[in-house]
mmCIF file of C-alpha atoms and ligand atoms in Angstrom:
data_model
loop_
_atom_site.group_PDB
_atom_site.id
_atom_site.type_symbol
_atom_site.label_atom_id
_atom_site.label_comp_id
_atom_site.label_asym_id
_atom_site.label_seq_id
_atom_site.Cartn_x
_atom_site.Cartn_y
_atom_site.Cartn_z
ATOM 1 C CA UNK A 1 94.954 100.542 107.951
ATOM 2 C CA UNK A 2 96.906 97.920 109.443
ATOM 3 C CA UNK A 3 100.630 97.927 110.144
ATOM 4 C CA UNK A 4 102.983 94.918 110.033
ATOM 5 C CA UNK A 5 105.472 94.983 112.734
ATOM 6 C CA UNK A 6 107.539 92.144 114.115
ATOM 7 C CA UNK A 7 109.132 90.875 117.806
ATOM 8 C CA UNK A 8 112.435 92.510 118.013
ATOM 9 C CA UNK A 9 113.812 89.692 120.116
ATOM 10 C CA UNK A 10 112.563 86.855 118.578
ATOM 11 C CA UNK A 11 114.438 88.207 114.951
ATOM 12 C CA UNK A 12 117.422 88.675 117.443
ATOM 13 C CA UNK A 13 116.915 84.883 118.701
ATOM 14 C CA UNK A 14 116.511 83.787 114.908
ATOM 15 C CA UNK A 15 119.328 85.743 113.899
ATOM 16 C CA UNK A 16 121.662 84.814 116.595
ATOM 17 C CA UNK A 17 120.819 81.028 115.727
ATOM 18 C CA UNK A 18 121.046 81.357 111.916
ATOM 19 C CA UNK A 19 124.434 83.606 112.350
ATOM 20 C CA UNK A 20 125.653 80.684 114.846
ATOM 21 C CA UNK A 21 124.952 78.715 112.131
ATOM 22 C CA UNK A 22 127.133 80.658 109.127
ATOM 23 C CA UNK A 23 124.186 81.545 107.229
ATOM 24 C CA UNK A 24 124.054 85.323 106.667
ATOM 25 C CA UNK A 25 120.744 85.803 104.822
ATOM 26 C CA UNK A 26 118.022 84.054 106.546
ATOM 27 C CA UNK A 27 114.407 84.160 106.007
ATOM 28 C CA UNK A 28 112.717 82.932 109.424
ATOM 29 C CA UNK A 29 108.728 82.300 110.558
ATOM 30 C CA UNK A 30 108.418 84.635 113.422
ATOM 31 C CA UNK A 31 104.963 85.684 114.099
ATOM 32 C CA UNK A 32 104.225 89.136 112.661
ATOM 33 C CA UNK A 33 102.129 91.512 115.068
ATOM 34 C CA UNK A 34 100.035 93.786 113.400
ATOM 35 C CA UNK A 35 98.821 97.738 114.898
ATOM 36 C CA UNK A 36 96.893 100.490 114.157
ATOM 37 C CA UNK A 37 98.987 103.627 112.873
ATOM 38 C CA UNK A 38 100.167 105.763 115.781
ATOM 39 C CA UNK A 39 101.014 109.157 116.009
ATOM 40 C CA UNK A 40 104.043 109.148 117.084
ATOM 41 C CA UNK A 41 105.592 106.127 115.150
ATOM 42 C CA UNK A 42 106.146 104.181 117.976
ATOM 43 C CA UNK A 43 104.923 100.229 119.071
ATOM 44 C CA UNK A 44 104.839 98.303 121.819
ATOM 45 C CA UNK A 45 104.542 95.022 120.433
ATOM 46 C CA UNK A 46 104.078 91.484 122.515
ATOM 47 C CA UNK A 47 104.619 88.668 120.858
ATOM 48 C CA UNK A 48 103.365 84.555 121.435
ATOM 49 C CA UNK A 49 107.279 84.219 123.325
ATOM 50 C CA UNK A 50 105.880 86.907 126.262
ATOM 51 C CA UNK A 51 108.466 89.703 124.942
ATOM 52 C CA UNK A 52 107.594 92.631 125.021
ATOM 53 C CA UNK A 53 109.166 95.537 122.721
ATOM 54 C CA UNK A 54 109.269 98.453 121.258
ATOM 55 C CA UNK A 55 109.305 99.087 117.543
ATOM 56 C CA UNK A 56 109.819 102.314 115.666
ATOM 57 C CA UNK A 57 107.888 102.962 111.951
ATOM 58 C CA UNK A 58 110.816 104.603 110.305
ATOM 59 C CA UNK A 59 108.635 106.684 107.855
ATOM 60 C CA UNK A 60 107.584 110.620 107.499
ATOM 61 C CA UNK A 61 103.540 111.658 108.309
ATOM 62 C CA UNK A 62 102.899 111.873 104.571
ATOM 63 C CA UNK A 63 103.519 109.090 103.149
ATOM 64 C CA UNK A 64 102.002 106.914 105.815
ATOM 65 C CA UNK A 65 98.499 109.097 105.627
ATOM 66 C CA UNK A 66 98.514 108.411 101.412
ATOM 67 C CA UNK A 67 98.755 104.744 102.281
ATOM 68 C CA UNK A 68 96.070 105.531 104.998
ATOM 69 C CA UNK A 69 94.135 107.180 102.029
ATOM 70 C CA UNK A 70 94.370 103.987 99.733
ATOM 71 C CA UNK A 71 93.530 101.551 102.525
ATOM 72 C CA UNK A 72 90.246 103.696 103.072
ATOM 73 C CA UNK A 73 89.463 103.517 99.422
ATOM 74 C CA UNK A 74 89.691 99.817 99.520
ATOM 75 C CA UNK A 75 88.012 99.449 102.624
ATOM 76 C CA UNK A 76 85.393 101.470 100.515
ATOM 77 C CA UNK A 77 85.529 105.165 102.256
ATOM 78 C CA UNK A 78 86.297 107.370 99.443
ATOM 79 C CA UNK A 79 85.263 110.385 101.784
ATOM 80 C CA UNK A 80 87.947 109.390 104.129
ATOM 81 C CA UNK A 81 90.442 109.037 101.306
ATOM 82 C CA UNK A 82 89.915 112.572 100.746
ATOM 83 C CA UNK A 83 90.463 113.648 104.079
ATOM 84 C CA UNK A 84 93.669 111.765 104.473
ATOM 85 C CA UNK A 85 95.085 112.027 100.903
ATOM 86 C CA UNK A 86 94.417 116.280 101.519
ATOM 87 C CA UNK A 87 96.475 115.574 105.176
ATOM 88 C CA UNK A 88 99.277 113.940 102.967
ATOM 89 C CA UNK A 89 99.685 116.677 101.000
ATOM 90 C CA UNK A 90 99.390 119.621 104.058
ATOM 91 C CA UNK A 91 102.206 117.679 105.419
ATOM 92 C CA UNK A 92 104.060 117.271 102.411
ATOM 93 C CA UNK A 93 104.423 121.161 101.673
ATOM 94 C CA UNK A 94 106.072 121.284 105.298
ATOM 95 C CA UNK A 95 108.344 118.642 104.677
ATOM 96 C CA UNK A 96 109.226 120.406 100.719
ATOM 97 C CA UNK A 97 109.293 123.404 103.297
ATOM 98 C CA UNK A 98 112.118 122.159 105.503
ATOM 99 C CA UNK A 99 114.120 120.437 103.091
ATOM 100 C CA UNK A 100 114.429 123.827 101.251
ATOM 101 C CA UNK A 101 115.055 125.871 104.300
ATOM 102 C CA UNK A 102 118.099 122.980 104.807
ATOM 103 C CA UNK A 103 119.061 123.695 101.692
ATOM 104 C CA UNK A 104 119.626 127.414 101.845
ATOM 105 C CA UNK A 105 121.390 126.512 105.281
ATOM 106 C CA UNK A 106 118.702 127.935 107.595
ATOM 107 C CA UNK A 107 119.484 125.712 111.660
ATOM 108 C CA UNK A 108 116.647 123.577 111.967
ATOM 109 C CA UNK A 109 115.871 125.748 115.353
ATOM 110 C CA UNK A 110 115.162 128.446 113.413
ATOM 111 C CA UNK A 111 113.165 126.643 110.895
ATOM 112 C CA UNK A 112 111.281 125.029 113.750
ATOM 113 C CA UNK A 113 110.359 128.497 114.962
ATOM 114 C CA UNK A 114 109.675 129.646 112.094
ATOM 115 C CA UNK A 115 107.296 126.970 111.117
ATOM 116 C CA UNK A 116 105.244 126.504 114.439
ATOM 117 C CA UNK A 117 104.090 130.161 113.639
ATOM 118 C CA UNK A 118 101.907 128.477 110.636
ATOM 119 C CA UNK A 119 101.174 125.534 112.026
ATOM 120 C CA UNK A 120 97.433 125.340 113.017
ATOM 121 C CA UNK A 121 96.688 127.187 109.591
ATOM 122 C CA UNK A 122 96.715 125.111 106.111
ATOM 123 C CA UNK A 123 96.315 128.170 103.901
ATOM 124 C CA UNK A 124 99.581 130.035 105.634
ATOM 125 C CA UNK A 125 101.390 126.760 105.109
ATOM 126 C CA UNK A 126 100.244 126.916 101.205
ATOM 127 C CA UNK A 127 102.217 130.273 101.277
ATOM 128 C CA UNK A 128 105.365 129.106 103.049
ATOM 129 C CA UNK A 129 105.463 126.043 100.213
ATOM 130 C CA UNK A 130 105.116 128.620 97.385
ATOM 131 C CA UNK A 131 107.609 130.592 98.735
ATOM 132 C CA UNK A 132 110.063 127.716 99.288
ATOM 133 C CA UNK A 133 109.472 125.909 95.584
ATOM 134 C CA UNK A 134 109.934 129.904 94.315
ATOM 135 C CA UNK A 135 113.472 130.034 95.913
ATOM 136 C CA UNK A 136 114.523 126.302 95.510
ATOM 137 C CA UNK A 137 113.403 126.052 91.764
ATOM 138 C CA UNK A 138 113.214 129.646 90.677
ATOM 139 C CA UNK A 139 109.665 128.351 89.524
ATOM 140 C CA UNK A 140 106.075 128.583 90.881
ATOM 141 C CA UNK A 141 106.114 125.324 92.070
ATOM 142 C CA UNK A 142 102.817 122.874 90.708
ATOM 143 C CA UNK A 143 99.655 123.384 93.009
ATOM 144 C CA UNK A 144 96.127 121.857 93.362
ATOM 145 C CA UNK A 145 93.555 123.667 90.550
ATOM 146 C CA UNK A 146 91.419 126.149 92.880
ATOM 147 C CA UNK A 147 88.403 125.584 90.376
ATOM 148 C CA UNK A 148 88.726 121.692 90.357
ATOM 149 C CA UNK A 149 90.203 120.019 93.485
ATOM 150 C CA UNK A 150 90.438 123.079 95.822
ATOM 151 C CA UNK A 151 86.609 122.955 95.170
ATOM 152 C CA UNK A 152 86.288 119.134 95.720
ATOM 153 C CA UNK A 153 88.194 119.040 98.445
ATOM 154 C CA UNK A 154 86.625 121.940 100.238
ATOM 155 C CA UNK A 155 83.347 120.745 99.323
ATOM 156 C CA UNK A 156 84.397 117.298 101.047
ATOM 157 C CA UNK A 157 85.904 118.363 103.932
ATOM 158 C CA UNK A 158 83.722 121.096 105.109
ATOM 159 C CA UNK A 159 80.193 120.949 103.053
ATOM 160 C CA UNK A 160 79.830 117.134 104.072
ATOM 161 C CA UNK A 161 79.551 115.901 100.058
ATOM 162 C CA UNK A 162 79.685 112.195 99.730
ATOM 163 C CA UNK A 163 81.952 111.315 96.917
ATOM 164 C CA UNK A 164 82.108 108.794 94.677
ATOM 165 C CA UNK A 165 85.047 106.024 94.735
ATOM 166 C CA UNK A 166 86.136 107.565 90.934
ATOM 167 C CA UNK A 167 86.114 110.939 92.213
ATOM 168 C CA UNK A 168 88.273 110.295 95.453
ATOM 169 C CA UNK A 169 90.512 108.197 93.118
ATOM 170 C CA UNK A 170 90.932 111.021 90.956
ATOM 171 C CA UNK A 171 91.734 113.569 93.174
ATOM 172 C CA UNK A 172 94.286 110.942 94.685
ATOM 173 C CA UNK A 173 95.817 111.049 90.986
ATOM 174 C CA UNK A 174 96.253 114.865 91.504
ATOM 175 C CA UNK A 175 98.006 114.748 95.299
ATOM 176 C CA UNK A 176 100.163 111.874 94.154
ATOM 177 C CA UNK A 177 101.274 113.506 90.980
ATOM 178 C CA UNK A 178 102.208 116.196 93.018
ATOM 179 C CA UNK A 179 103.951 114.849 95.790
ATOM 180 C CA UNK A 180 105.697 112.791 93.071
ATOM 181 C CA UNK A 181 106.683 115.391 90.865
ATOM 182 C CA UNK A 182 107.819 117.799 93.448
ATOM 183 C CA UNK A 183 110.239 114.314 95.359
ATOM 184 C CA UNK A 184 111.870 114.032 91.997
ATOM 185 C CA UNK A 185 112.727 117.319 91.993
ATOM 186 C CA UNK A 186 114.206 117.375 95.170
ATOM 187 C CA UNK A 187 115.800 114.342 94.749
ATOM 188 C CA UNK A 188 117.852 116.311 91.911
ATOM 189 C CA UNK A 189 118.308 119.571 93.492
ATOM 190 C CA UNK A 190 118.932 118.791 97.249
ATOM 191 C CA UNK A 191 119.552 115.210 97.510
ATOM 192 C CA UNK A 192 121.862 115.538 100.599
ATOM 193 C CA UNK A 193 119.432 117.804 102.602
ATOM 194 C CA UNK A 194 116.089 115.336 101.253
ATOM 195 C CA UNK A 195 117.529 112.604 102.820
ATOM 196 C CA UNK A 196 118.716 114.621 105.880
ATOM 197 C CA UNK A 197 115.498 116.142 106.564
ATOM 198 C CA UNK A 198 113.688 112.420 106.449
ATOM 199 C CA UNK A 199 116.068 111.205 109.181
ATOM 200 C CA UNK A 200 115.261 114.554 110.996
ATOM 201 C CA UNK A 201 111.466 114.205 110.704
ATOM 202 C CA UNK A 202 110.762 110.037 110.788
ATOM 203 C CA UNK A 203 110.154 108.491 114.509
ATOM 204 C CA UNK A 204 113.424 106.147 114.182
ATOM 205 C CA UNK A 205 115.689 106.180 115.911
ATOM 206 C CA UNK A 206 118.714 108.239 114.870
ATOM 207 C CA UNK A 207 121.737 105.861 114.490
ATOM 208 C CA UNK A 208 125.581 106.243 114.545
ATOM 209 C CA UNK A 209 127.073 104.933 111.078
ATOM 210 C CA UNK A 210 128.220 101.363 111.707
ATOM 211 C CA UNK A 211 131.705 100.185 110.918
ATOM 212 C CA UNK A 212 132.128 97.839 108.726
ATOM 213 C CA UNK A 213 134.121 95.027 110.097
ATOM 214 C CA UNK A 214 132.396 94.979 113.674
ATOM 215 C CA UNK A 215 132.494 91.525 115.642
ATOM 216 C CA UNK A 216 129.450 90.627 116.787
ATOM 217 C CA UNK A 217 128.502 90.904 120.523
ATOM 218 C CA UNK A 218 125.443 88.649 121.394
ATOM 219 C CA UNK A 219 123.892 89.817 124.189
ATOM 220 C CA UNK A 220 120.010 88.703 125.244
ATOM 221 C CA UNK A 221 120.019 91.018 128.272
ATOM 222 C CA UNK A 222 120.213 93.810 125.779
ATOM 223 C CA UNK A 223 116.723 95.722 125.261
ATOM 224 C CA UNK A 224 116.004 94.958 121.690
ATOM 225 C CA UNK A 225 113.906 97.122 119.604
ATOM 226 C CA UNK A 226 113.082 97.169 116.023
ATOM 227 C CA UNK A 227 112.726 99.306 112.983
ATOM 228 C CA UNK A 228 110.483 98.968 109.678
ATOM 229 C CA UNK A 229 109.601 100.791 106.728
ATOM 230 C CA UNK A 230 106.314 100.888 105.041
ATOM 231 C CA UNK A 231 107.185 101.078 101.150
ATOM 232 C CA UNK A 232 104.363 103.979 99.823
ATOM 233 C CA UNK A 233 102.873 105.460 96.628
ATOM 234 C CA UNK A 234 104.684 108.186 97.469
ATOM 235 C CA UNK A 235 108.319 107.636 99.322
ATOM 236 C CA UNK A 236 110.803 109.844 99.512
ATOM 237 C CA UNK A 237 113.860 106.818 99.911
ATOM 238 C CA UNK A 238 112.379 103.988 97.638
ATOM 239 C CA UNK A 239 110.927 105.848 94.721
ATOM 240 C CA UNK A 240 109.215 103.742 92.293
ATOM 241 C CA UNK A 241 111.224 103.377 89.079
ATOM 242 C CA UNK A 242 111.168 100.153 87.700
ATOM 243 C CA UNK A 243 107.452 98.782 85.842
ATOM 244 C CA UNK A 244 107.254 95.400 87.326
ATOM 245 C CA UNK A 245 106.996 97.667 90.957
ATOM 246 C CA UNK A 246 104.073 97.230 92.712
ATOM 247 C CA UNK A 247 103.697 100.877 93.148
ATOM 248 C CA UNK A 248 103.821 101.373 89.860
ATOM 249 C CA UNK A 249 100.881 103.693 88.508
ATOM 250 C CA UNK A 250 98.631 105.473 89.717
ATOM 251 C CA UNK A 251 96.201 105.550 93.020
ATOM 252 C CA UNK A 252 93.781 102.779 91.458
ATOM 253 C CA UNK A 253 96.423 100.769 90.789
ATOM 254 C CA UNK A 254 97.883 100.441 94.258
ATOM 255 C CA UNK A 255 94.404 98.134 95.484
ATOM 256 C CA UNK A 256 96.131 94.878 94.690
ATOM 257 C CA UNK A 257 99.421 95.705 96.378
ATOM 258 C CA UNK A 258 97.610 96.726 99.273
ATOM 259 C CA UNK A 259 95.273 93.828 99.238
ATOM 260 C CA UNK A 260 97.948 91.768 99.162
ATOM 261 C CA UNK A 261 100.173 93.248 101.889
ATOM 262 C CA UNK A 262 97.115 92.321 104.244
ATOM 263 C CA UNK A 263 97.741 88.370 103.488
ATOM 264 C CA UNK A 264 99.395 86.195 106.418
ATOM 265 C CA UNK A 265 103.825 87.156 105.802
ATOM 266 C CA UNK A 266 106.762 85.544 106.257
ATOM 267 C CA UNK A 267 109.281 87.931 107.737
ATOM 268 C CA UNK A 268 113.008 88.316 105.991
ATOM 269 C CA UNK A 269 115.666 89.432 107.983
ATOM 270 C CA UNK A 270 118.634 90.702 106.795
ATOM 271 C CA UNK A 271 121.582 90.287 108.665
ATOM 272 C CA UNK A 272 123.334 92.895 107.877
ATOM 273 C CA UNK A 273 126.535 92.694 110.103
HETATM 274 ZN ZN1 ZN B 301 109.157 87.522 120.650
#
């Protein structure tokens, strides 16, 4: 999978030209850099201009490794897709898990704690997810079927099968359903600590809330560093809603958004001071 990141300081160049200029919404050709994914979020990127930069992939572990799943479909490794569309999901339940422990106002020290006592086990973290859909929703909350994909997977991942493409994609089906179903119903039920527990758990950088009317201070000693977001099958902030999304559907119906996401781009910056 390939990431599309930008030069922080040649968007600061273009921006401080364009806003110069009175324009306030620019589209400008700066070269896009692309990188592997990284574990920690985090990019040094040097661009054609000899900057050099950091920028910051401002999305959680699970919805980057289902997009890692879909681009190793395409790419045509459907055994891979298992493997990272099963890692989605592990790390899905922990993020379910600490947006409900925000939500019954557990500190996120304790939570931490809490949670690095499970954390090298996948079948302990199944439990804490259980228990935290049980005391968010009241409900057993929706889980892979232990004669169908529990089987597959297992069967994947440890016994070495080769699956087909139509079997990974279907098993996709089933983790995105789930991760979708169960982000909905967050989305209603704890909104506040959802979008608190991203901010917590993504790589950006956390920012102070800008004031509105701020003037403008160009400075090009500054270290600039940059920010993007990788729109996913399954988001947490941009949840597909409308048809005409390119998200829209289900995992086989993601190829042509991600085929063409790896075409040449023209970057659009939004200046939004
Ligand atoms: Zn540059």
């Amino acid at each position: 999978m390939i990431l599309r990141l930008f030069c922080p300081k040649c968007a600061y160049y273009a921006a401080k030209e364009k806003h110069q200029k009175g324009s306030s919404q620019i589209a400008i050709d700066i070269s896009m850099q692309v990188s592997r994914p990284s574990d920690d979020g985090k990019y040094e990127v040097h661009c054609a201009a000899a900057h050099v930069s950091t920028v910051t992939v401002d999305n959680v572990k699970f919805e980057l490794l289902f997009e890692m799943g879909l681009n190793a479909l395409v790419d045509g490794y459907p055994r891979e897709a298992v493997s990272s569309f099963t890692s989605a999901l592990e790390r899905f339940y922990e993020f379910y898990w600490h947006v409900a422990t925000a939500f019954h106002s557990i500190p996120t020290e304790q939570a931490d704690v809490a949670w690095k006592a499970v954390a090298k086990k996948s079948e302990r973290q199944l439990g804490m997810f259980v228990t935290a859909g049980l005391l968010l929703t009241k409900q057993c909350p929706d889980l892979l079927n232990p004669n169908q994909e529990v089987k597959f997977r297992n069967n994947v991942i440890h016994g070495g099968y080769i699956p087909t493409a139509d079997e990974a994609i279907a098993f996709g089906d089933v983790v995105m359903q789930l991760i979708n179903d169960s982000l909905a119903t967050l989305r209603t039920l704890a909104p506040k600590e959802l979008m608190a527990t991203y901010e917590r758990l993504s790589p950006a950088e956390k920012k102070e809330p800008r004031a509105k009317s701020v003037e403008i201070i160009w400075n090009d000693a500054e270290d600039h560093t940059g920010t993007v977001n990788i729109l996913s099958a399954v988001d947490v902030r941009h949840p597909v809603t409308a048809k005409d999304d390119l998200r829209h559907g289900g995992v086989a119906d993601q190829f042509k958004r991600i085929l063409r996401d790896r075409e040449p781009h023209r970057l659009n910056l939004l200046d939004k001071h």
